JSON list of C-alpha atoms in Angstrom, two decimals:
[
{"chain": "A", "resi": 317, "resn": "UNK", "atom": "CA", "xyz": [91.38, 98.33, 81.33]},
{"chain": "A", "resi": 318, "resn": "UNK", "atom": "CA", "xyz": [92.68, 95.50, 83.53]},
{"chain": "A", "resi": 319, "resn": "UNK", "atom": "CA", "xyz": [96.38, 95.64, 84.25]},
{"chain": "A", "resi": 320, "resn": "UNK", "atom": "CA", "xyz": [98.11, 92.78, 85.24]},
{"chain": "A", "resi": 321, "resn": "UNK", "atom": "CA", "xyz": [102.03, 94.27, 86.74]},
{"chain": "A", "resi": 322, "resn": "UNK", "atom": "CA", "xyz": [105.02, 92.65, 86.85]},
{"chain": "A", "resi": 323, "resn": "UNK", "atom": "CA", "xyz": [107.50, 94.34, 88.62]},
{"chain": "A", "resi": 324, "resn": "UNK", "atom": "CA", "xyz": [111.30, 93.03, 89.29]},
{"chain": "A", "resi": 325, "resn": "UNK", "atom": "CA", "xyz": [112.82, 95.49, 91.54]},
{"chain": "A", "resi": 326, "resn": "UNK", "atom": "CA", "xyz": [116.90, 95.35, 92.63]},
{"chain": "A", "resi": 327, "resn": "UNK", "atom": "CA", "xyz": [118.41, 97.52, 95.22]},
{"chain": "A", "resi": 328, "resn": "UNK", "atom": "CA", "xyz": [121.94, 97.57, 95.28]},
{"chain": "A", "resi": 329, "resn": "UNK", "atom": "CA", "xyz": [123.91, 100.01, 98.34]},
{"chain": "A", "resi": 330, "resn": "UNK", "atom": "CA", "xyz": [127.48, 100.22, 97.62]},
{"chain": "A", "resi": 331, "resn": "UNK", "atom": "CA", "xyz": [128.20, 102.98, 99.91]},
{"chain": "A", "resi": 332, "resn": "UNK", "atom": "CA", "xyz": [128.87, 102.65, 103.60]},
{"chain": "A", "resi": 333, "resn": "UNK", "atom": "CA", "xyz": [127.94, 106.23, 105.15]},
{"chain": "A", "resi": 334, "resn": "UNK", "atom": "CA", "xyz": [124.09, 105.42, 105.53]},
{"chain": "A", "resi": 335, "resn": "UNK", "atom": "CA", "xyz": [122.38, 102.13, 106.69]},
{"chain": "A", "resi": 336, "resn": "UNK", "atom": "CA", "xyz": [119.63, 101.46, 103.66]},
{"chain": "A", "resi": 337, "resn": "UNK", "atom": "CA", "xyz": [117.23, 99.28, 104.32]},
{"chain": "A", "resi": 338, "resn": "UNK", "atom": "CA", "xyz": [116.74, 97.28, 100.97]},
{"chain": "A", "resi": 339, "resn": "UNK", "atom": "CA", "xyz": [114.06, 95.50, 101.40]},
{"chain": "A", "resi": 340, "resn": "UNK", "atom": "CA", "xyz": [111.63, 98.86, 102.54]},
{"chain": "A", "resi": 341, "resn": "UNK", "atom": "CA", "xyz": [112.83, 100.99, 99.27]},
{"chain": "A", "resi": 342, "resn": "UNK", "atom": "CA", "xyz": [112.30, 97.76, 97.09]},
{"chain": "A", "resi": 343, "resn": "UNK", "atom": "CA", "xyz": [108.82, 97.92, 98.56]},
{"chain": "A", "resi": 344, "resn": "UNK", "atom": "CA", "xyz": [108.04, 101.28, 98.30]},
{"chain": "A", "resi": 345, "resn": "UNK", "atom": "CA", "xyz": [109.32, 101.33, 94.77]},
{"chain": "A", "resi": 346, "resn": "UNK", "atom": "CA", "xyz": [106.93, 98.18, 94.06]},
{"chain": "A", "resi": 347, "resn": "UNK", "atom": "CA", "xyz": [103.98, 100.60, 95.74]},
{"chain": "A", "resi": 348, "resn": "UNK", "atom": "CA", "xyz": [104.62, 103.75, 93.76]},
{"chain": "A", "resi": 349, "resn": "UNK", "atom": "CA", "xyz": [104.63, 101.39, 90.58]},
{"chain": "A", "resi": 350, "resn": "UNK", "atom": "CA", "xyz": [101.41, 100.25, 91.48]},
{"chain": "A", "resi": 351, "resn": "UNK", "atom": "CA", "xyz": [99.87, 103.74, 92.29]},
{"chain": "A", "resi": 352, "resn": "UNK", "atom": "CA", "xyz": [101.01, 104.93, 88.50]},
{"chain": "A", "resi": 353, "resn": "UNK", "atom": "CA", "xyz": [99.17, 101.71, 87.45]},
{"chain": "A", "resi": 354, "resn": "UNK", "atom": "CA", "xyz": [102.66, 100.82, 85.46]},
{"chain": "A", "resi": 355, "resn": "UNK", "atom": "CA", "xyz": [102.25, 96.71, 83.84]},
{"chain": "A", "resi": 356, "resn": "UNK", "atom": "CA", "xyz": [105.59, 95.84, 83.52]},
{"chain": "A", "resi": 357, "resn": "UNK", "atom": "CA", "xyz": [108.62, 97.24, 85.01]},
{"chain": "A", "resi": 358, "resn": "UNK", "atom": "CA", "xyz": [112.28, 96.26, 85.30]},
{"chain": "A", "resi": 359, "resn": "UNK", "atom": "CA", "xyz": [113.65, 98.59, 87.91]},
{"chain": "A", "resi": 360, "resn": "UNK", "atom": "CA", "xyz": [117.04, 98.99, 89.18]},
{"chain": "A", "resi": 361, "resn": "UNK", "atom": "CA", "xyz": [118.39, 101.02, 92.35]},
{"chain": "A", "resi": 362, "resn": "UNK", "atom": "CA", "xyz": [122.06, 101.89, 93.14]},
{"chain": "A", "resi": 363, "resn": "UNK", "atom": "CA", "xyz": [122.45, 103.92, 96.08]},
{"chain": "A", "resi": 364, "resn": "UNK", "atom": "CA", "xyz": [126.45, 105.38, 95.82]},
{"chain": "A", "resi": 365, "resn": "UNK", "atom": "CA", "xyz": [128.32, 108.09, 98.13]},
{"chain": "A", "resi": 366, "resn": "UNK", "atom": "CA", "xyz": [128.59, 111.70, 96.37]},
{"chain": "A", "resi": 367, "resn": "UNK", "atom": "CA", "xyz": [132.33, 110.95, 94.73]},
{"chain": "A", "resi": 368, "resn": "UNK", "atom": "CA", "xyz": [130.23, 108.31, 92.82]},
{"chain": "A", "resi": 369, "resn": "UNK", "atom": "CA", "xyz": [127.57, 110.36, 91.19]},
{"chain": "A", "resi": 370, "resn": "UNK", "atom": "CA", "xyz": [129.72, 113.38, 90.57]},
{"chain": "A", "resi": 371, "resn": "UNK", "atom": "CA", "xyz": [130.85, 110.89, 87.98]},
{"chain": "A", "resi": 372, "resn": "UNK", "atom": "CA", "xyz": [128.24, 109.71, 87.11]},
{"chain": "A", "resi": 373, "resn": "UNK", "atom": "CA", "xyz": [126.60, 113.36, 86.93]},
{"chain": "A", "resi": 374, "resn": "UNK", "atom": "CA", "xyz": [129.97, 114.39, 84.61]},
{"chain": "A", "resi": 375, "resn": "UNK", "atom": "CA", "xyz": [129.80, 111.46, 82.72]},
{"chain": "A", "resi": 376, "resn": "UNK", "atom": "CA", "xyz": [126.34, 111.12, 81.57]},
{"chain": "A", "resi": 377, "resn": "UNK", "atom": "CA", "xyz": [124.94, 114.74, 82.06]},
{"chain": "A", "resi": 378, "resn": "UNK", "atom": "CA", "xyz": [127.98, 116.92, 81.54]},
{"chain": "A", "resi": 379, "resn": "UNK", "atom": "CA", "xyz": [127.47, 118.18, 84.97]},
{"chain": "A", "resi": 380, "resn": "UNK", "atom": "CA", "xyz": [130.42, 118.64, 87.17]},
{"chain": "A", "resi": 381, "resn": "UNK", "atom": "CA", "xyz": [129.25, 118.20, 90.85]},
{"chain": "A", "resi": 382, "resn": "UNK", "atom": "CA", "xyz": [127.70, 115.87, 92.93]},
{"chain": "A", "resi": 383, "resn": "UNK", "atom": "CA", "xyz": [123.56, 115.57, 92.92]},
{"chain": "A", "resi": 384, "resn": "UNK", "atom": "CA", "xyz": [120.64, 113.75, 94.61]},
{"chain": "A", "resi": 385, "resn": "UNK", "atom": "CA", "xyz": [119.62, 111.32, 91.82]},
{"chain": "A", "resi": 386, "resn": "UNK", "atom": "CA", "xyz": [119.91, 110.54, 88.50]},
{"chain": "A", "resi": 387, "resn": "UNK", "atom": "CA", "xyz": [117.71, 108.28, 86.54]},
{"chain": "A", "resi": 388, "resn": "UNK", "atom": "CA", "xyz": [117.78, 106.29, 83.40]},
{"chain": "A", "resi": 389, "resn": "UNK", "atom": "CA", "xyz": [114.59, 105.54, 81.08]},
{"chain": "A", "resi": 390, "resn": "UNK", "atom": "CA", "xyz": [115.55, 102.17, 78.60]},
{"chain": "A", "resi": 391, "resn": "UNK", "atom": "CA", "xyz": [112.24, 101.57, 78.21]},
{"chain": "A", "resi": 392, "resn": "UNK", "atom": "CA", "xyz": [108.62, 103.20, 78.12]},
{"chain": "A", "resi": 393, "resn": "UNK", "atom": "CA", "xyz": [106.50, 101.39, 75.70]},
{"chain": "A", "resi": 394, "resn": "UNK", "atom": "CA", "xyz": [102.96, 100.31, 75.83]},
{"chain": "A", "resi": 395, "resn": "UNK", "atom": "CA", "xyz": [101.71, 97.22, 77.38]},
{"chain": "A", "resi": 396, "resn": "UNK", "atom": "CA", "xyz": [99.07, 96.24, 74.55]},
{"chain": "A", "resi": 397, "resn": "UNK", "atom": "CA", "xyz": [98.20, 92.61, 75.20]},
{"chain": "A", "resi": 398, "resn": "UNK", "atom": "CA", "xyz": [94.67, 92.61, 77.11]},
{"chain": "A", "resi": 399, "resn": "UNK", "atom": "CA", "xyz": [92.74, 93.05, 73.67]},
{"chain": "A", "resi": 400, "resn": "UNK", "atom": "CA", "xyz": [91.59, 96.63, 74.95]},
{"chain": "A", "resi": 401, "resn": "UNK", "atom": "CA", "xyz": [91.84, 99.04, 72.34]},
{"chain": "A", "resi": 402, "resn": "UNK", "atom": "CA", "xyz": [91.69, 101.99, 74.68]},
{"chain": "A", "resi": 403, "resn": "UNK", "atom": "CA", "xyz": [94.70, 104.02, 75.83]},
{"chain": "A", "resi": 404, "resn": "UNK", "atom": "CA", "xyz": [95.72, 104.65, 79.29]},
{"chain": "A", "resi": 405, "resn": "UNK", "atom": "CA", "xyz": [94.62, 108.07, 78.29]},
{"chain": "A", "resi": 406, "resn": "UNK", "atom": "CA", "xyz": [91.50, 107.37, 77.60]},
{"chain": "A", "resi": 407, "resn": "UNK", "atom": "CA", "xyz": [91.01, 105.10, 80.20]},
{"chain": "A", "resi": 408, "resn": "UNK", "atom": "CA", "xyz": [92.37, 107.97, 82.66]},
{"chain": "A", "resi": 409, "resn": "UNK", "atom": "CA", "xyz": [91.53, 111.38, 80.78]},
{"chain": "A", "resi": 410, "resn": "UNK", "atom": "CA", "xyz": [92.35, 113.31, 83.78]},
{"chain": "A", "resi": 411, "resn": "UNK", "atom": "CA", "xyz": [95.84, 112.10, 83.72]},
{"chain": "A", "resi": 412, "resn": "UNK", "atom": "CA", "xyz": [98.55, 114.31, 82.98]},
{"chain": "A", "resi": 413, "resn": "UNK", "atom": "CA", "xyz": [100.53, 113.14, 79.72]},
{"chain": "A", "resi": 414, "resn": "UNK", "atom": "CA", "xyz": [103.29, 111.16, 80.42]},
{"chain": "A", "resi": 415, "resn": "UNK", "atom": "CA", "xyz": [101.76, 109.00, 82.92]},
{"chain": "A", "resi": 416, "resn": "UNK", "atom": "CA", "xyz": [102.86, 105.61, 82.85]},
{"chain": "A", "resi": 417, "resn": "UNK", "atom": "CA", "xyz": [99.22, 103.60, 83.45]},
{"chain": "A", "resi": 418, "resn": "UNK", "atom": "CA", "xyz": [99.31, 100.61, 80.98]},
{"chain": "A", "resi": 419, "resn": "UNK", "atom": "CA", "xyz": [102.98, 100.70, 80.84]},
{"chain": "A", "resi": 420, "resn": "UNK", "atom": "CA", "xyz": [106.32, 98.74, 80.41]},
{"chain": "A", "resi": 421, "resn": "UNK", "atom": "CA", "xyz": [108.96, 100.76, 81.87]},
{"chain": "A", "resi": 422, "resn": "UNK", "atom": "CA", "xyz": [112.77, 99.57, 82.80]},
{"chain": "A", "resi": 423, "resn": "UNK", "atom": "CA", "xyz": [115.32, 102.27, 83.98]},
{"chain": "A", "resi": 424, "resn": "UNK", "atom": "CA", "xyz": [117.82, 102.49, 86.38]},
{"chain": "A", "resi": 425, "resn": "UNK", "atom": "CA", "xyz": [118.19, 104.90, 89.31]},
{"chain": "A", "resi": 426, "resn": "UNK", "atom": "CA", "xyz": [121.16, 105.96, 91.06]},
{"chain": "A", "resi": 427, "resn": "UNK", "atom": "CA", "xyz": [120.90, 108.27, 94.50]},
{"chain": "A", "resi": 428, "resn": "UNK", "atom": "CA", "xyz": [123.37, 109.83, 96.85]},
{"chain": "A", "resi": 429, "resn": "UNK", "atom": "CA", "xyz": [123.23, 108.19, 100.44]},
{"chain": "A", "resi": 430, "resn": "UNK", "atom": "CA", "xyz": [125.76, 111.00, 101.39]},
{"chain": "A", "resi": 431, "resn": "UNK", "atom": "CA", "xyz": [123.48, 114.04, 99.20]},
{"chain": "A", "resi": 432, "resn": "UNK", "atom": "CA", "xyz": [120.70, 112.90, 101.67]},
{"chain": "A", "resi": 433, "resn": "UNK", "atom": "CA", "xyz": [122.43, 112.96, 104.70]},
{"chain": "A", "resi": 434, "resn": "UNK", "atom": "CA", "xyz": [123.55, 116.50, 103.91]},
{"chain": "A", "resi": 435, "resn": "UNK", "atom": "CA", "xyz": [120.16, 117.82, 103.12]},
{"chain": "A", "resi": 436, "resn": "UNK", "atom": "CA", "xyz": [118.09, 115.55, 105.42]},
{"chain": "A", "resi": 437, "resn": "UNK", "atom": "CA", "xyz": [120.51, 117.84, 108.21]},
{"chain": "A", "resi": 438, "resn": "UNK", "atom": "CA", "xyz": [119.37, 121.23, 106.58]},
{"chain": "A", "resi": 439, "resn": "UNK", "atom": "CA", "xyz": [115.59, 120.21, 105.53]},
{"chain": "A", "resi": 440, "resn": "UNK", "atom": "CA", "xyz": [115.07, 118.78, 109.29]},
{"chain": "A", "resi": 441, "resn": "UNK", "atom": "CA", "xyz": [113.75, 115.19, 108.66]},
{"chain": "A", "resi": 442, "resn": "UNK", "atom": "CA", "xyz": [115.58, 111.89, 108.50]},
{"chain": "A", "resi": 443, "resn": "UNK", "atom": "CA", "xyz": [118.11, 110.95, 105.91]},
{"chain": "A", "resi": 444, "resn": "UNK", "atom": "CA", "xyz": [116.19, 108.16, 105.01]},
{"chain": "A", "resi": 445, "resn": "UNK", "atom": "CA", "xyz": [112.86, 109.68, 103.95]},
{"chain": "A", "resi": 446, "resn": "UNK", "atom": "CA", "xyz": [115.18, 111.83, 101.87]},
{"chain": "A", "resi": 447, "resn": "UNK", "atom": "CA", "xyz": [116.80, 108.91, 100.30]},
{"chain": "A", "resi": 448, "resn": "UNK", "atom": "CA", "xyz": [113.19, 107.55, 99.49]},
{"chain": "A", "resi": 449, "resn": "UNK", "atom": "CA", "xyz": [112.30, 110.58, 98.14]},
{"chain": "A", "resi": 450, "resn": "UNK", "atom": "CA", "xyz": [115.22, 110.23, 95.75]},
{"chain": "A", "resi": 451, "resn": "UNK", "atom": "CA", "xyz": [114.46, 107.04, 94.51]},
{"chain": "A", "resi": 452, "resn": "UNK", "atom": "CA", "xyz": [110.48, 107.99, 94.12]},
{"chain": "A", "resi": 453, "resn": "UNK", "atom": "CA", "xyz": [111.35, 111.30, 92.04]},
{"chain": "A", "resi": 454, "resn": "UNK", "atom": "CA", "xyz": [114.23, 108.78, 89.93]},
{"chain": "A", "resi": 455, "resn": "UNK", "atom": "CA", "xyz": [111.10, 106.65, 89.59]},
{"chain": "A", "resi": 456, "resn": "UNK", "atom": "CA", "xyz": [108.62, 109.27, 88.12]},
{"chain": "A", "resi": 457, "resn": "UNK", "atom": "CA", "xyz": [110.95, 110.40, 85.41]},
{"chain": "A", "resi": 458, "resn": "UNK", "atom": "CA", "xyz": [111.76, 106.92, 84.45]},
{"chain": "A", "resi": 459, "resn": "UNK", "atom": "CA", "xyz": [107.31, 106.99, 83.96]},
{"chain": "A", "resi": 460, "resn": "UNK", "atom": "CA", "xyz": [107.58, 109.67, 82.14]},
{"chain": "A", "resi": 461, "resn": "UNK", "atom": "CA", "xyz": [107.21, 112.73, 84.45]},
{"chain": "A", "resi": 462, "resn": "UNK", "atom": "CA", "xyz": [109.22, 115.83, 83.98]},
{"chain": "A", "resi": 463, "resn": "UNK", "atom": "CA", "xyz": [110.20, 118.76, 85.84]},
{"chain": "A", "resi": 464, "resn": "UNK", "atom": "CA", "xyz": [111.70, 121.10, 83.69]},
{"chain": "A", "resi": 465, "resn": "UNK", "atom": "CA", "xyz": [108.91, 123.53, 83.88]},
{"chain": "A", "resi": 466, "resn": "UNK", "atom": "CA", "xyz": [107.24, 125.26, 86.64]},
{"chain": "A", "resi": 467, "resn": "UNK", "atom": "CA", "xyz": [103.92, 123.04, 85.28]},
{"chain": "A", "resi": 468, "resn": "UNK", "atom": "CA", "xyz": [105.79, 119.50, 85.16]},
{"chain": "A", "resi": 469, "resn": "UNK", "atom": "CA", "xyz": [107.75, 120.08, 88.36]},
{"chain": "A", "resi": 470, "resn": "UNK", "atom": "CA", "xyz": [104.31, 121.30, 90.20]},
{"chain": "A", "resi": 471, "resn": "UNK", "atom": "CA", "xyz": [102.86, 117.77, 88.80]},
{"chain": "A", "resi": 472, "resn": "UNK", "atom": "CA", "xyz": [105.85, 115.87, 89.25]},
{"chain": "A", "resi": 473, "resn": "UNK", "atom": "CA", "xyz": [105.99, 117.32, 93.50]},
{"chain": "A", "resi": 474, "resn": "UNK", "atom": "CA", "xyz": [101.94, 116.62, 93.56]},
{"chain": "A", "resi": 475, "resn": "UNK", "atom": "CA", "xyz": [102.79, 112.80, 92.52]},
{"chain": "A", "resi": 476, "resn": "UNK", "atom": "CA", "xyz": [105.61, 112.36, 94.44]},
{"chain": "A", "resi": 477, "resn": "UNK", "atom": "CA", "xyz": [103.46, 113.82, 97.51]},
{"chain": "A", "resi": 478, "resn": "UNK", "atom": "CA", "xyz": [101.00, 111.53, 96.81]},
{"chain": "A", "resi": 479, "resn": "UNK", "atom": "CA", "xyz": [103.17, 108.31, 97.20]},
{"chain": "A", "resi": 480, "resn": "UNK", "atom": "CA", "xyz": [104.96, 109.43, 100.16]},
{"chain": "A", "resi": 481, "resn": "UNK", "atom": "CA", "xyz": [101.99, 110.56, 101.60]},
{"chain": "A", "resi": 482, "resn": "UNK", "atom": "CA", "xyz": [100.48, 106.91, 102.07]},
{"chain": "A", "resi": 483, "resn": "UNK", "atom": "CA", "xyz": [103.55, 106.00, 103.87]},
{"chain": "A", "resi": 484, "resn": "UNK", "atom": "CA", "xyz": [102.58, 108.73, 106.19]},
{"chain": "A", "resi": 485, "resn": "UNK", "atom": "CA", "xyz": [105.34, 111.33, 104.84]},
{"chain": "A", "resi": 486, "resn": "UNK", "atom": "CA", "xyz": [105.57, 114.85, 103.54]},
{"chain": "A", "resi": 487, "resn": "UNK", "atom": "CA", "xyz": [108.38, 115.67, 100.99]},
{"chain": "A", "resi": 488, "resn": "UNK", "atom": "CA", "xyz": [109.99, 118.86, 102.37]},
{"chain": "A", "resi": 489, "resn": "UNK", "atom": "CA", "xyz": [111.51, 121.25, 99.45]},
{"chain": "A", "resi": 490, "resn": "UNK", "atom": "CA", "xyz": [113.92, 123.75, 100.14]},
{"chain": "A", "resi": 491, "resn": "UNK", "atom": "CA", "xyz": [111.98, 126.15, 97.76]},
{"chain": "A", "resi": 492, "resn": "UNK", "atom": "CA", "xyz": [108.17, 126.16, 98.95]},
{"chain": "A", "resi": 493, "resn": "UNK", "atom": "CA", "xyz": [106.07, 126.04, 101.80]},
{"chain": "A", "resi": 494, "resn": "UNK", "atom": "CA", "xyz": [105.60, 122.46, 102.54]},
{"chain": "A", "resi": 495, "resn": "UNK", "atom": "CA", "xyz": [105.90, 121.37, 106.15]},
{"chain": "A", "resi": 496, "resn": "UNK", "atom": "CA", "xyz": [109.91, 121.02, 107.46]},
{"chain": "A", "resi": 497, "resn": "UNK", "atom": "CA", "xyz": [109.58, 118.04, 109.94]},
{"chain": "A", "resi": 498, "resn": "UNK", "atom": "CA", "xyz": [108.27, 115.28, 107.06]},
{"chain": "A", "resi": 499, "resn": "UNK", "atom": "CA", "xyz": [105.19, 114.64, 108.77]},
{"chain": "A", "resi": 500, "resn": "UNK", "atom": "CA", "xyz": [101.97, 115.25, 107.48]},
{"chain": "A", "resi": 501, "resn": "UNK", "atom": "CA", "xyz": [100.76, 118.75, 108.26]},
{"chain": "A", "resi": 502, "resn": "UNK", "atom": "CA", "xyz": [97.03, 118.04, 110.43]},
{"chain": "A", "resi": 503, "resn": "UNK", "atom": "CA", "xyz": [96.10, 121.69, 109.78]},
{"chain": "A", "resi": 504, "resn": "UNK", "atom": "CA", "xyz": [94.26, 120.82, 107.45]}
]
């Protein structure tokens, strides 16, 4: 199957408490859409202080307290225009389901500059890697990834490790054993 992607990408920071560079997350979120092979995508980011998604987070989700991200999925359809009557699935087998590859996806993500300056301090890397993480792991739901189970949170981690990783990063979770200073770990 030959994909041909579209991607428009907008990055909107209306909070003042960390400098975002716009341009670099728009680019990494182009990258990431490219690694899950996704045709189409209309992507926006909104990166807000915690007072703003605690709304948000009440509003939406019925959850009363600030969080990292929250993501919005308006569309995940197949892109069936190339004449190929195979499925990303098939095309892919070892993909887990509710991989994007062949898709058209639009969603919006909104992240916490201030959430990521809190736990960038207690994780030990910079608040910007954190924020990128964000915005990646707002990404892979909006593809269709999940991580409501031990299983779709172990794929969902492996992914998002996988797109960080070619920018030379290591997502660092409170809850396992992956490295602390978000650098790859050479120990091989």
């Amino acid at each position: 199957m030959t994909l041909q992607m579209d991607y428009e990408i907008d990055i909107s920071n209306d909070q003042s408490l960390l400098s975002v560079d716009t341009e670099s997350l728009a680019r990494a979120v182009h990258h990431a859409l490219q690694i899950e092979e996704v045709a189409s995508a209309v992507i926006s980011v909104t990166v807000v202080d915690n007072a703003a998604i605690h709304r948000l987070n009440r509003e939406y989700l019925a959850h009363d307290y600030p969080t990292d991200v929250i993501s919005f999925q308006l569309e995940h359809s197949l892109a069936r225009d190339d004449g190929d009557d195979e499925t990303p699935a098939e095309a892919n087998p070892g993909a887990p389901a509710g991989r994007a590859a062949g898709a058209i996806v639009e969603g919006d993500i909104i992240v916490s500059a201030e959430y990521a300056l809190e736990s960038a301090e207690r994780i030990g890397w910079s608040a910007d890697n954190e924020l990128l993480l964000y915005v990646i792991h707002g990404l892979l739901h909006i593809c269709g990834y999940d991580d409501l189970t031990p299983g779709e949170k172990q794929i969902m981690r492996t992914r998002e490790r996988a797109i960080l990783g070619e920018q030379g990063l290591n997502p660092c979770y409170p809850d396992d054993t992956a490295s602390t200073d978000g650098t790859e770990d050479s120990s091989g």
